[in-house]
Each structure stands twice: as structure tokens, then as C-alpha cells.
Amino acid sequence: MITTINITSLQNKYIKQVNLLKQKKERDKTKLFIAEGERLVNEIPQDWKIEYIILSENYLSDVNTQKICNILSKFPQIKAFTVSQKYFEKISDTVTPQGILAVCRQKIYNENKFINKKNPFFILLERISDPGNLGTLIRTADAAGADCVFLSKGCVDLYNSKVIRSSMGSIFHLPVVINSEFDVLIENLKSKNINILAAHLKGKKTLYDINLTNGIGILIGNEANGLSDEISEKSTELIKIPMPGNAESMNVSVAGSIFIYEAVRQRIK
Amino acid sequence: MITTINITSLQNKYIKQVNLLKQKKERDKTKLFIAEGERLVNEIPQDWKIEYIILSENYLSDVNTQKICNILSKFPQIKAFTVSQKYFEKISDTVTPQGILAVCRQKIYNENKFINKKNPFFILLERISDPGNLGTLIRTADAAGADCVFLSKGCVDLYNSKVIRSSMGSIFHLPVVINSEFDVLIENLKSKNINILAAHLKGKKTLYDINLTNGIGILIGNEANGLSDEISEKSTELIKIPMPGNAESMNVSVAGSIFIYEAVRQRIK
């Protein structure tokens, strides 16, 4: 049996909170974020802290009860609310809402915990501004088995709904450190013999000329402007992706993923 | 000196045509399409057939005259029209229009011309539905120096404005055959000893276990459903991308690009 509490007013405090959580300011203040959609909610691990779940009445009636029971049984103490389809559409951040969302607590990772890892595989993203690109890069890093993703100040908010969606749940699998001070981080990593390899059009060597099997941090910059000079100068080496064809650049999530996967190729051998 | 014709009515036939060209039906009928934005218009090669260019009055006054002269001098016979900023916003397909667009003729490539190429590097895209993914894959294929991209029936329209934009002009560099009958194409390619390698989660070998230096066609399927059974069965071999981490899948333009670039790595050696 599914026990839920029905909410019938848009003035209800949970409804109001979900609407407020669309703003970064509120997410920063409360350290909460929204995971919307069946697939994303399904990806939340059992040990992740969820505040509550909201279901639309249509979702509750349309789909297999078993599905909802499976989700709720992972989180036995969870508060589950139901709202009308109309209300769900008002709080949803998608064009065609599925009728399920979870309000989750952000996980705060301590940078120092990761940098002592032996032979690590890190991804450093500087000022990525498009949410789709950030989510896609986190998804690739997760597929690749990277140990941690570090985001510089100036990256789009990790908890932006489009980042969460395009990460396809990878945000729940893989540690992502936010607001990292890259000048400090890079010095720390280099002092532990971790090579910081900057994807850069001015690189002399290509990613196929270097050894990626030891401790590495792959450093990827902003869509329009690439890496800042300040940060690329701190890297161990600038590395280019060869472009034997006619295009002069690639999409940042593609370029980053090609680099990440060259490391996968070398490391799985 | 820049000679342009000023258009002052939304009923003008060119203005009406630009608005109609936002629809696939009209693009199919007229075999025209729109390239909007300074960067895209700049990428159009001199031998590409352009029907006319439309500039906003703001663009004409704001930017360096030299820039427009450079563009127009590539196409000496071109008709150039100016419209008010307000009108340009009405015909533009972007949120913040730059004030320049070109109406271009579609280039029709003959599939048979390409399949006889020696040791070719082909990309075959089946039913890609997201315009951003299609444009991004064409951009990667162009960077990689692929010989031709083939699109199956059921792919999003190549001349959709978002495909053109995310291709970043690569559509002007690299032949793209549309509406290809993949069952026939694949048989033809195989008869010429071109290996058709299907990116597939069920692949036994990984892309790092195979030789990509001979004639190849890399076959990539739809975002949500992957390749159709009918087409993947026709391929020479199913090939998977290893995912040592936790994600179960990757973005299709990322997965396709990783595959394309493994071929680049092997072929540039």
C-alpha cells in the first residue's frame, strides 16, 4: 500500500519550496535540489538524503503501483505527497512532466579527501557555462570511471535542473566538488605528482602522444573562450586534439569526452 | 561601398520566404535553407550557392563595414537586403539575433559518388532525433576528416536551424547525404569491403579491439532506442564502448564522437 499525503493548496510550504528551488539562491541557502522524472528518481542511491517526494495524481494512477512501491521502499522514512496534475505542471521544470520529483539534499564533498588518492583520474572543468555540456561531461566522467570531477568557480550551478537531467543521474554516482579554487587545487595536485593536462588548441603534443596511465587531471575550459590563461599556465602541459578535417573546434562536451576516453583506453589496457 | 536594398514591408516576398523556410515542408519544396549569424555566414564557401543575404540596419551600422564587405565580396553577384531591427527579430530564429542571415541552396550529394572512394571513413547516422546531437556529430565528423556522413530516413531534418547552428558551419565543409536507404547502402558498402561497425551496447568487442584503419563506416543509432535491429543485423560487427564506471549509457553525440576519434587515432598513426 502506498501512503501519501495529498496537498491541495499552492500555498503549501512544500509546493512553495519546490518553486523556490528553481533558483540557485534558494538552492545555495537550503543546500537542497530537485531531481525530476522517473529515471532520475530511480537513480538516487539508498544512502542519499532525500527530503520528500512529490507525485502527481495521474502518475499515481497511471503507472504500475509496483514501480512507486519500489522507489518508496528504498527510502522507508520518506514523506510522499500527491498533488493534482495541474499543480504538478505548475511546479515542474519540464515541458511534459512525468509526475514524479524528489527534493534531495546536496552532498558536500571535501576536496582534500580526494587529492590523496593513489594514481587518480580527475576531471577539472573551468567555467563551463552551458548546463547541457556540464551534465554531459559529468555523465561521461561517470561512464569512464573517473574518481572525481572538480568544478571551478564560475561554472554553471551543478544543481541547475538541466545539469541534473543531462547528467542522467551520474551526479548521484560520482563525487563532484564545486567552487574549487583551481589555482590552489592544481598546485596541490602537482605537488603529489598528478599531471594536469589542459585541453588546449595551442598544445604541441596531442592526447595520443602522452601517457595517461598515471595520476592525471584532465582540464577542460569554457565553451567560447577555452581555458583562462591563468589556469592553463599552471597546467603541466597543453594538449591538443588533432583535427585532420576542416572544423576548427569541437563542442566542449565532445572534446572533453574524447580526452577522457583516451585516458580510459590507456588505463584499461 | 555596400549596396543593399532596403525592405520596409513584412509582405515583401523575401521576408515571407525566410519565415516560410523555418518549416521543413518549405525547405523540401524550395531546396533552400537559412544560415543565420555572422560565424555561420562567414563559413559559407565561395562556391556555395547563396540566394540572398539579409542584414539588420543595426548590424550594418554597429559593426565594422569591412566585415560586411569581406562577406559580400566572396559573393559578388549576391542580393543583399536590409531590414529594420524589429523586422529582423521577427524573421530570426534565435533569441538574440546578430542581424545577419543568408538564404542558401541545399547541396544534393549523390550517394554513389562516395561509395567508390578508396579506404574511406564514413559515418552513418540512423534516426538521430535531436537537432543538437545531429549538428554536433556532423561537426565532429568534419573535425575528424571523415569523407561523408550518411543520414537515414527518420533523422531530424539536416536543414533545421538548430542542426545548422550546432554544426558550426561543418555542413558547408563535409558532404552529408540525406534520406539514405541504409539497408541498400550497407549492402553496397560491404560489397566493397568496407566494414560497417555498429556502436551497440551488446557488442562483444570494444572499439579498442578492432582495426579502424581500413575502409570503415561507423554506424550510430537513435538517442533513446539505439540502432534498429534491422540495421544493426546488417552491420559487419557490433562494437561497444567500455564503461568502467557507473553510468550505463552516454550521450549519443559523445558516444559517436569517441568512436569517430578512435578511428582518427588509428588512422593518423
Coordinates of C-alpha atoms in Angstrom, one line a residue, chain A residues 39 43 136 139-140 142-145 170 173 208 241-254 257-258 261-262 264-265 268-269, chain B residues 39 43 136 139-140 142-145 170 173 208 241-254 257-258 261-262 264-265 268-269:
Chain A
R39 CA 14.6 7.7 -14.4
E43 CA 19.0 6.6 -9.9
T136 CA 27.0 15.6 -20.3
R139 CA 27.9 11.6 -17.4
T140 CA 31.0 10.8 -19.5
D142 CA 30.9 8.6 -14.7
A143 CA 30.9 6.2 -17.6
A144 CA 34.7 6.5 -17.7
G145 CA 35.1 5.6 -14.0
S170 CA 25.5 10.5 -12.8
H173 CA 27.3 8.2 -8.7
Y208 CA 47.8 10.4 -28.4
I241 CA 43.1 17.1 -30.0
P242 CA 44.2 16.6 -33.6
M243 CA 41.6 17.9 -36.2
P244 CA 42.7 16.4 -39.6
G245 CA 39.5 17.7 -41.2
N246 CA 38.1 21.2 -41.7
A247 CA 36.4 22.1 -38.4
E248 CA 38.5 24.4 -36.3
S249 CA 37.0 23.4 -33.0
M250 CA 34.7 20.9 -31.4
N251 CA 31.8 21.0 -29.0
V252 CA 33.3 21.2 -25.4
S253 CA 31.5 18.2 -24.1
V254 CA 32.6 16.2 -27.2
S257 CA 34.8 13.3 -23.7
I258 CA 37.3 12.3 -26.4
Y261 CA 38.2 8.3 -23.2
E262 CA 41.7 8.3 -24.5
V264 CA 40.1 5.1 -20.5
R265 CA 41.7 3.4 -23.5
I268 CA 42.1 -0.3 -19.2
K269 CA 45.0 -2.0 -21.2
Chain B
R39 CA 30.1 33.0 -37.9
E43 CA 31.8 29.8 -43.1
T136 CA 27.4 18.1 -33.1
R139 CA 30.9 18.9 -36.5
T140 CA 33.0 16.0 -35.0
D142 CA 34.2 17.3 -40.0
A143 CA 37.0 17.8 -37.4
A144 CA 37.9 14.1 -37.8
G145 CA 38.3 14.4 -41.6
S170 CA 30.6 22.0 -40.8
H173 CA 32.7 21.6 -45.4
Y208 CA 39.9 -0.6 -28.8
I241 CA 32.4 1.5 -25.8
P242 CA 33.6 0.2 -22.5
M243 CA 32.1 1.9 -19.5
P244 CA 34.3 1.0 -16.5
G245 CA 32.4 3.5 -14.3
N246 CA 28.8 3.6 -13.1
A247 CA 26.9 5.2 -16.0
E248 CA 25.0 2.7 -18.2
S249 CA 25.0 4.9 -21.3
M250 CA 26.4 8.0 -22.8
N251 CA 25.0 10.9 -24.7
V252 CA 24.8 9.8 -28.4
S253 CA 26.9 12.7 -29.8
V254 CA 29.5 11.9 -27.1
S257 CA 32.4 11.2 -31.2
I258 CA 34.5 8.8 -29.1
Y261 CA 38.0 9.7 -32.7
E262 CA 39.3 6.2 -32.0
V264 CA 41.2 9.2 -36.0
R265 CA 43.8 7.9 -33.5
I268 CA 46.8 9.3 -38.2
K269 CA 49.5 6.9 -36.9

